[in-house]
Every structure is written in structure tokens, then in C-alpha cells.
Amino acid sequence: MQLKNKVAIVTGAKQGIGLGIALALAKAGCHVVVSDLDQTGCDKAATKIKKPGIKTLAVACDVAKKSEVDNLISKTLKEFGRLDILVNNAGIFPFVPFADMTEADWDKVQEVNLKGAFLCAQAAVKKMKAGSKIVNISSIASLVGFEGLVHYCASKGGVNGFTRALALELAAKKINVNAVAPGAIETPGATTAMTKEMRQGTIAAIPWKRMGTPDDIAQAVVFLASNQADYITGQVLVVDGGWTLR
Ligand code: NAP
């Protein structure tokens, strides 16, 4: 998939799915802005992505903070003069039983997973031209329930609604907005969140009999970010090895 000389921002890109997406976009020819909470993490990821002909920029940004998001977009424009692709990947999934869930637990998840996508998309859209793409990383938790993740499931359901409504509004500007809904993917975040037993049970339930890799998700994102997806908008593409088929 060729995305030569396009400029892409990936949030939450120092590791896991975000890093996989950043690597795949760079491989497809994009210049990539690597963004995450800490500058050192961004710098390290940018070094991994760097290759001949590909420029990278590392910008620390908490997606839940408007001033930091505005800084991310303005630094991107200053460096590259354009923004073609935004991947809203930053997300958190802390397991908490519903009975113990505090208001702060609830707010934090909505702020990062849902408000973060809103802030980044709104700031990006002001600078994007026709043909630009926004890809939101949702989750199969937007479609099926998971115990201990009520706040997370709600936030990702919100991401799907956000994707559809924004796609409708941005159709006039010819900006595509889609989402990818991963199943269980091997990432540092997932490893921390899952016990060995949960992992074994998960693999047993997946028809493909393995967890996904960040690159499994990245390939779907690269497709939706390319002009081969020009007539696709407002969709949620499930990439889960068949987990939600039964
Ligand atoms: P991960 O390994 O935890 O990586 C997520 C990255 O986002 C981390 O570097 C994290 O930084 C960063 N981050 C957290 N809060 C942020 C904020 N406020 N602003 C900017 N960056 C922030 O997670 P992952 O598994 O790759 O997940 C990436 C995305 O895929 C998330 O949206 C997640 O919901 C979604 N997803 C994952 C799975 C899965 O099985 N892995 C399944 C479905 C959907 P810190 O490490 O410093 O917190």
C-alpha cells in the first residue's frame, strides 16, 4: 500500500498497536509524527521507525488535554506543512468491577478514549484537506460486553458513534472517518491487564487460535488511510481472528 509523502499522526504510539501502526505507515511511505505521554518514549519509537526517505517527529501529548493536542497539531504543521492522516489510537483499559468503579475511574477512561479522539480530530480537521483520513482505534468491546470493563465498553461504543457522526459531517469536505475494532492483541497494555488464565481462555475462544499482533491491526489502518478506501466512510472494521463470530 503506497502512502508516499503523506503526513500521519499516531497517538499512543510509543508501544503496542500504536507503534505497529506507526511502523506500517512509515513502511508505506508516510512521514510519521509519533505521539505519546512521555517524550523519551516518543523519541525511542521515532528512532525505531526512522528509515531512508521517511521523516519522523516525536511529540509528547496527553490526548485528554486540549492545550497539548493543539501543540501536537501545530508542531506537525510547522515541521511538515500538512496533515493527511490522524490515527486516534491512545487508549486505556483498566479492569475494575462495576461495583468498585469510582467516578474518577469512569471519567479517566472517557477522557482518554473518547474525549481524546474528539480533541485530536477537531484540531486536526481544521488543517486537513480533501482526501485526508481519520482512523479511530475502537475495540470489539464496543460491540460485545466484557466484565470489569463497563467504562471501557461504553467509551468504545462512543468511539463508534463518534466515527459515524463525524464521517457524516466531514463527507462534504471529502475527509474519510473510519474505525478499526481490534480483538485481543499482544501488546504491553494487554499483557499487563490479563492474567495467564485470562490469556489462555481468550486464545481458546478465538477461532484463529492466537491473539492478534499490532501489525494485524496496522494493515487494516494502512488500508483505511490509503486512497484505496476513498469511498469507505463511517465504518467499523472488526479485526479479531473471528472472536465475535459466535
Ligand atoms: P498499550 O500497550 O497500553 O499502549 C497504549 C499507549 O497509549 C501507551 O504508550 C500509553 O502510555 C498511551 N497512552 C495512555 N494514555 C494516554 C493519553 N492520555 N495520551 C496519550 N497517550 C496515552 O495499549 P494497546 O493494547 O496498544 O492499545 C492501543 C489501542 O488499541 C487502545 O485504544 C486500546 O483501547 C485499543 N485496543 C487494544 C486491544 C488489545 O487487546 N491490546 C484490543 C482492542 C482495542 P502509558 O503506557 O504511559 O500509559
CSV table of C-alpha atoms and ligand atoms in Angstrom, one decimal:
chain,number,residue,atom,x,y,z
A,1,MET,CA,0.0,0.0,0.0
A,2,GLN,CA,1.6,3.3,-1.1
A,3,LEU,CA,1.2,6.4,1.1
A,4,LYS,CA,4.3,8.1,-0.2
A,5,ASN,CA,5.0,11.5,1.4
A,6,LYS,CA,1.7,11.7,3.3
A,7,VAL,CA,2.0,13.0,6.9
A,8,ALA,CA,0.4,11.0,9.6
A,9,ILE,CA,0.0,11.5,13.4
A,10,VAL,CA,-0.4,8.4,15.6
A,11,THR,CA,-1.3,8.9,19.2
A,12,GLY,CA,-0.3,6.4,21.9
A,13,ALA,CA,2.5,5.3,19.5
A,14,LYS,CA,5.4,4.5,21.8
A,15,GLN,CA,4.4,0.8,22.1
A,16,GLY,CA,1.8,-1.8,21.2
A,17,ILE,CA,-0.8,-1.2,18.5
A,18,GLY,CA,0.2,2.5,18.0
A,19,LEU,CA,3.9,1.6,17.4
A,20,GLY,CA,2.8,-1.1,15.0
A,21,ILE,CA,0.6,1.4,13.1
A,22,ALA,CA,3.5,3.9,13.0
A,23,LEU,CA,5.9,1.3,11.6
A,24,ALA,CA,3.4,0.2,9.0
A,25,LEU,CA,2.6,3.8,7.9
A,26,ALA,CA,6.3,4.5,7.6
A,27,LYS,CA,6.8,1.3,5.6
A,28,ALA,CA,4.1,2.5,3.2
A,29,GLY,CA,5.9,5.8,2.7
A,30,CYS,CA,4.4,8.2,5.3
A,31,HIS,CA,6.2,10.7,7.3
A,32,VAL,CA,5.1,9.9,10.9
A,33,VAL,CA,4.5,12.0,14.0
A,34,VAL,CA,4.9,9.8,17.0
A,35,SER,CA,3.0,10.9,20.0
A,36,ASP,CA,2.5,9.5,23.5
A,37,LEU,CA,2.5,10.6,27.1
A,38,ASP,CA,6.3,10.9,27.6
A,39,GLN,CA,8.9,12.4,25.3
A,40,THR,CA,11.5,9.7,25.9
A,41,GLY,CA,9.0,7.0,24.8
A,42,CYS,CA,8.2,9.1,21.7
A,43,ASP,CA,11.9,9.6,20.9
A,44,LYS,CA,12.7,5.9,21.2
A,45,ALA,CA,9.7,4.9,19.0
A,46,ALA,CA,10.7,7.5,16.4
A,47,THR,CA,14.2,6.0,16.2
A,48,LYS,CA,12.7,2.6,15.6
A,49,ILE,CA,10.5,4.0,12.7
A,50,LYS,CA,13.2,6.0,11.0
A,51,LYS,CA,14.3,4.8,7.6
A,52,PRO,CA,15.7,6.4,4.5
A,53,GLY,CA,13.3,8.9,2.9
A,54,ILE,CA,11.0,8.9,5.9
A,55,LYS,CA,10.9,11.8,8.4
A,56,THR,CA,9.7,11.4,11.9
A,57,LEU,CA,8.7,13.8,14.6
A,58,ALA,CA,8.3,12.9,18.3
A,59,VAL,CA,5.9,15.0,20.3
A,60,ALA,CA,4.7,14.3,23.8
A,61,CYS,CA,1.0,14.8,24.2
A,62,ASP,CA,-1.7,13.8,26.6
A,63,VAL,CA,-4.7,13.4,24.3
A,64,ALA,CA,-7.1,14.4,27.1
A,65,LYS,CA,-5.6,17.9,27.3
A,66,LYS,CA,-6.7,20.4,24.7
A,67,SER,CA,-3.6,22.6,25.0
A,68,GLU,CA,-1.3,19.6,24.4
A,69,VAL,CA,-3.4,18.4,21.5
A,70,ASP,CA,-3.2,21.9,19.9
A,71,ASN,CA,0.6,21.8,20.4
A,72,LEU,CA,0.8,18.4,18.7
A,73,ILE,CA,-1.1,19.7,15.6
A,74,SER,CA,0.8,23.0,15.4
A,75,LYS,CA,4.2,21.3,15.7
A,76,THR,CA,3.2,18.9,12.9
A,77,LEU,CA,2.1,21.7,10.7
A,78,LYS,CA,5.3,23.7,11.5
A,79,GLU,CA,7.5,20.6,10.6
A,80,PHE,CA,5.7,19.2,7.6
A,81,GLY,CA,3.3,22.0,6.4
A,82,ARG,CA,0.4,19.5,6.1
A,83,LEU,CA,-1.5,16.7,7.9
A,84,ASP,CA,-3.1,13.9,5.9
A,85,ILE,CA,-3.8,11.1,8.4
A,86,LEU,CA,-4.8,11.1,12.0
A,87,VAL,CA,-4.9,7.8,13.9
A,88,ASN,CA,-6.6,8.1,17.3
A,89,ASN,CA,-5.0,5.1,19.0
A,90,ALA,CA,-4.2,6.3,22.5
A,91,GLY,CA,-6.4,4.3,24.9
A,92,ILE,CA,-6.6,2.8,28.4
A,93,PHE,CA,-8.4,-0.4,29.6
A,94,PRO,CA,-8.0,-0.7,33.4
A,95,PHE,CA,-10.1,-3.7,34.7
A,96,VAL,CA,-12.4,-2.6,37.6
A,97,PRO,CA,-15.5,-4.5,38.8
A,98,PHE,CA,-18.6,-2.2,38.3
A,99,ALA,CA,-19.4,-2.2,42.0
A,100,ASP,CA,-16.0,-0.8,42.8
A,101,MET,CA,-15.8,1.6,39.9
A,102,THR,CA,-15.3,5.2,41.1
A,103,GLU,CA,-16.4,8.3,39.3
A,104,ALA,CA,-12.7,9.1,38.8
A,105,ASP,CA,-12.2,5.6,37.1
A,106,TRP,CA,-15.1,6.3,34.8
A,107,ASP,CA,-14.1,9.9,33.9
A,108,LYS,CA,-10.5,8.9,33.2
A,109,VAL,CA,-11.4,6.2,30.7
A,110,GLN,CA,-13.9,8.5,28.9
A,111,GLU,CA,-11.4,11.4,28.9
A,112,VAL,CA,-8.6,9.4,27.2
A,113,ASN,CA,-10.6,7.0,25.0
A,114,LEU,CA,-13.4,9.3,23.8
A,115,LYS,CA,-12.7,12.9,24.6
A,116,GLY,CA,-9.1,12.3,23.4
A,117,ALA,CA,-10.4,11.3,19.9
A,118,PHE,CA,-12.7,14.3,19.9
A,119,LEU,CA,-9.9,16.8,20.8
A,120,CYS,CA,-7.5,15.4,18.3
A,121,ALA,CA,-10.0,15.1,15.5
A,122,GLN,CA,-11.3,18.6,16.0
A,123,ALA,CA,-7.8,20.2,16.0
A,124,ALA,CA,-6.7,18.1,13.0
A,125,VAL,CA,-9.8,18.7,10.8
A,126,LYS,CA,-9.1,22.4,10.9
A,127,LYS,CA,-5.8,21.7,9.0
A,128,MET,CA,-6.9,18.8,6.8
A,129,LYS,CA,-7.7,19.0,3.1
A,130,ALA,CA,-9.9,16.8,0.9
A,131,GLY,CA,-8.7,13.3,0.7
A,132,SER,CA,-7.4,13.2,4.3
A,133,LYS,CA,-8.3,10.3,6.6
A,134,ILE,CA,-9.1,9.8,10.3
A,135,VAL,CA,-8.9,6.3,11.7
A,136,ASN,CA,-10.1,5.7,15.2
A,137,ILE,CA,-9.0,2.6,17.1
A,138,SER,CA,-12.1,1.2,18.7
A,139,SER,CA,-12.4,-2.3,20.1
A,140,ILE,CA,-14.6,-5.3,19.9
A,141,ALA,CA,-15.6,-4.1,23.4
A,142,SER,CA,-17.8,-1.6,21.5
A,143,LEU,CA,-19.8,-4.5,20.2
A,144,VAL,CA,-19.8,-7.1,23.0
A,145,GLY,CA,-19.6,-6.8,26.7
A,146,PHE,CA,-16.6,-7.6,28.9
A,147,GLU,CA,-16.8,-7.9,32.7
A,148,GLY,CA,-14.7,-5.4,34.6
A,149,LEU,CA,-14.7,-3.1,31.6
A,150,VAL,CA,-18.1,-1.3,31.7
A,151,HIS,CA,-16.4,2.1,31.4
A,152,TYR,CA,-14.2,0.9,28.6
A,153,CYS,CA,-17.0,-0.7,26.7
A,154,ALA,CA,-19.1,2.5,27.0
A,155,SER,CA,-16.1,4.6,25.8
A,156,LYS,CA,-15.5,2.4,22.7
A,157,GLY,CA,-19.2,2.3,21.9
A,158,GLY,CA,-18.9,6.1,22.0
A,159,VAL,CA,-16.0,5.9,19.6
A,160,ASN,CA,-18.1,4.0,17.1
A,161,GLY,CA,-20.9,6.6,17.3
A,162,PHE,CA,-18.4,9.4,17.1
A,163,THR,CA,-16.9,7.8,14.0
A,164,ARG,CA,-20.3,7.6,12.2
A,165,ALA,CA,-21.5,11.1,13.1
A,166,LEU,CA,-18.1,12.7,12.2
A,167,ALA,CA,-18.0,10.8,8.9
A,168,LEU,CA,-21.3,12.3,8.0
A,169,GLU,CA,-20.3,15.8,8.9
A,170,LEU,CA,-16.9,15.6,7.1
A,171,ALA,CA,-18.3,14.0,3.9
A,172,ALA,CA,-18.8,17.5,2.5
A,173,LYS,CA,-15.1,18.1,3.0
A,174,LYS,CA,-14.2,14.7,1.5
A,175,ILE,CA,-12.5,13.6,4.7
A,176,ASN,CA,-13.0,9.9,5.5
A,177,VAL,CA,-13.5,8.8,9.1
A,178,ASN,CA,-13.5,5.1,9.9
A,179,ALA,CA,-12.7,2.9,12.9
A,180,VAL,CA,-10.8,-0.4,13.4
A,181,ALA,CA,-12.1,-2.6,16.2
A,182,PRO,CA,-9.3,-4.9,17.4
A,183,GLY,CA,-9.9,-8.2,19.2
A,184,ALA,CA,-7.3,-9.4,21.7
A,185,ILE,CA,-3.9,-8.1,20.6
A,186,GLU,CA,-0.5,-8.9,22.1
A,187,THR,CA,0.7,-5.5,23.4
A,188,PRO,CA,2.4,-4.3,26.7
A,189,GLY,CA,-1.0,-2.9,27.8
A,190,ALA,CA,-2.8,-6.2,27.2
A,191,THR,CA,-0.1,-8.2,28.9
A,192,THR,CA,-0.4,-6.1,32.0
A,193,ALA,CA,-4.2,-6.3,32.0
A,194,MET,CA,-4.5,-10.0,31.5
A,195,THR,CA,-3.6,-12.9,33.8
A,196,LYS,CA,-2.1,-16.1,32.3
A,197,GLU,CA,-5.5,-17.8,32.7
A,198,MET,CA,-7.4,-15.0,31.0
A,199,ARG,CA,-4.9,-15.2,28.1
A,200,GLN,CA,-5.3,-18.9,27.7
A,201,GLY,CA,-9.1,-18.6,27.9
A,202,THR,CA,-9.0,-15.8,25.3
A,203,ILE,CA,-6.9,-17.8,22.8
A,204,ALA,CA,-9.2,-20.8,23.3
A,205,ALA,CA,-12.2,-18.6,22.3
A,206,ILE,CA,-10.6,-17.1,19.2
A,207,PRO,CA,-11.4,-19.2,16.0
A,208,TRP,CA,-7.9,-18.3,14.6
A,209,LYS,CA,-6.4,-19.8,17.8
A,210,ARG,CA,-4.0,-17.0,18.5
A,211,MET,CA,-4.0,-13.4,19.8
A,212,GLY,CA,-3.5,-10.7,17.1
A,213,THR,CA,-0.4,-8.8,16.6
A,214,PRO,CA,-0.1,-5.0,16.3
A,215,ASP,CA,0.7,-5.5,12.6
A,216,ASP,CA,-2.6,-7.3,12.1
A,217,ILE,CA,-4.3,-4.0,13.2
A,218,ALA,CA,-1.8,-1.8,11.4
A,219,GLN,CA,-2.6,-3.4,8.0
A,220,ALA,CA,-6.3,-2.5,8.4
A,221,VAL,CA,-5.3,1.0,9.4
A,222,VAL,CA,-3.0,1.5,6.4
A,223,PHE,CA,-5.7,0.4,4.1
A,224,LEU,CA,-8.3,2.8,5.6
A,225,ALA,CA,-5.7,5.6,5.5
A,226,SER,CA,-5.0,5.0,1.8
A,227,ASN,CA,-6.8,6.3,-1.3
A,228,GLN,CA,-8.0,2.7,-1.9
A,229,ALA,CA,-10.5,3.4,0.9
A,230,ASP,CA,-11.7,6.7,-0.6
A,231,TYR,CA,-15.3,5.5,-0.8
A,232,ILE,CA,-15.4,4.0,2.6
A,233,THR,CA,-16.5,6.2,5.5
A,234,GLY,CA,-18.2,5.9,8.9
A,235,GLN,CA,-17.4,2.1,9.1
A,236,VAL,CA,-16.1,0.0,12.0
A,237,LEU,CA,-13.8,-2.7,10.7
A,238,VAL,CA,-13.5,-5.7,13.1
A,239,VAL,CA,-10.1,-7.3,13.2
A,240,ASP,CA,-10.3,-10.1,15.7
A,241,GLY,CA,-9.5,-13.5,14.3
A,242,GLY,CA,-13.2,-14.3,14.3
A,243,TRP,CA,-13.7,-13.9,18.1
A,244,THR,CA,-17.0,-12.1,17.8
A,245,LEU,CA,-18.5,-14.5,15.2
A,246,ARG,CA,-20.2,-16.7,17.8
B,1,NAP,P1,-0.8,-0.1,25.3
B,1,NAP,O1,0.2,-1.1,25.0
B,1,NAP,O2,-1.2,0.3,26.7
B,1,NAP,O3,-0.4,1.3,24.5
B,1,NAP,C1,-1.2,2.4,24.6
B,1,NAP,C2,-0.3,3.6,24.6
B,1,NAP,O4,-1.1,4.8,24.8
B,1,NAP,C3,0.7,3.6,25.8
B,1,NAP,O5,2.0,4.0,25.4
B,1,NAP,C4,0.1,4.6,26.8
B,1,NAP,O6,1.1,5.3,27.6
B,1,NAP,C5,-0.5,5.6,25.8
B,1,NAP,N1,-1.5,6.5,26.5
B,1,NAP,C6,-2.2,6.2,27.6
B,1,NAP,N2,-3.0,7.3,27.9
B,1,NAP,C7,-2.6,8.3,27.0
B,1,NAP,C8,-3.0,9.6,26.9
B,1,NAP,N3,-3.9,10.2,27.7
B,1,NAP,N4,-2.5,10.3,25.9
B,1,NAP,C9,-1.6,9.8,25.0
B,1,NAP,N5,-1.2,8.5,25.1
B,1,NAP,C10,-1.7,7.8,26.1
B,1,NAP,O7,-2.2,-0.4,24.6
B,1,NAP,P2,-2.6,-1.2,23.2
B,1,NAP,O8,-3.0,-2.5,23.6
B,1,NAP,O9,-1.5,-1.0,22.2
B,1,NAP,O10,-3.9,-0.4,22.8
B,1,NAP,C11,-3.9,0.7,21.9
B,1,NAP,C12,-5.3,1.0,21.5
B,1,NAP,O11,-6.0,-0.2,21.0
B,1,NAP,C13,-6.2,1.5,22.6
B,1,NAP,O12,-7.1,2.4,22.1
B,1,NAP,C14,-7.0,0.2,23.0
B,1,NAP,O13,-8.2,0.5,23.7
B,1,NAP,C15,-7.2,-0.5,21.7
B,1,NAP,N6,-7.4,-1.9,21.8
B,1,NAP,C16,-6.4,-2.7,22.3
B,1,NAP,C17,-6.7,-4.1,22.4
B,1,NAP,C18,-5.7,-5.1,22.8
B,1,NAP,O14,-6.0,-6.3,23.0
B,1,NAP,N7,-4.4,-4.8,23.0
B,1,NAP,C19,-7.9,-4.6,21.9
B,1,NAP,C20,-8.9,-3.7,21.5
B,1,NAP,C21,-8.6,-2.4,21.4
B,1,NAP,P3,1.4,4.7,29.1
B,1,NAP,O15,1.9,3.3,28.9
B,1,NAP,O16,2.5,5.6,29.6
B,1,NAP,O17,0.1,4.7,29.8
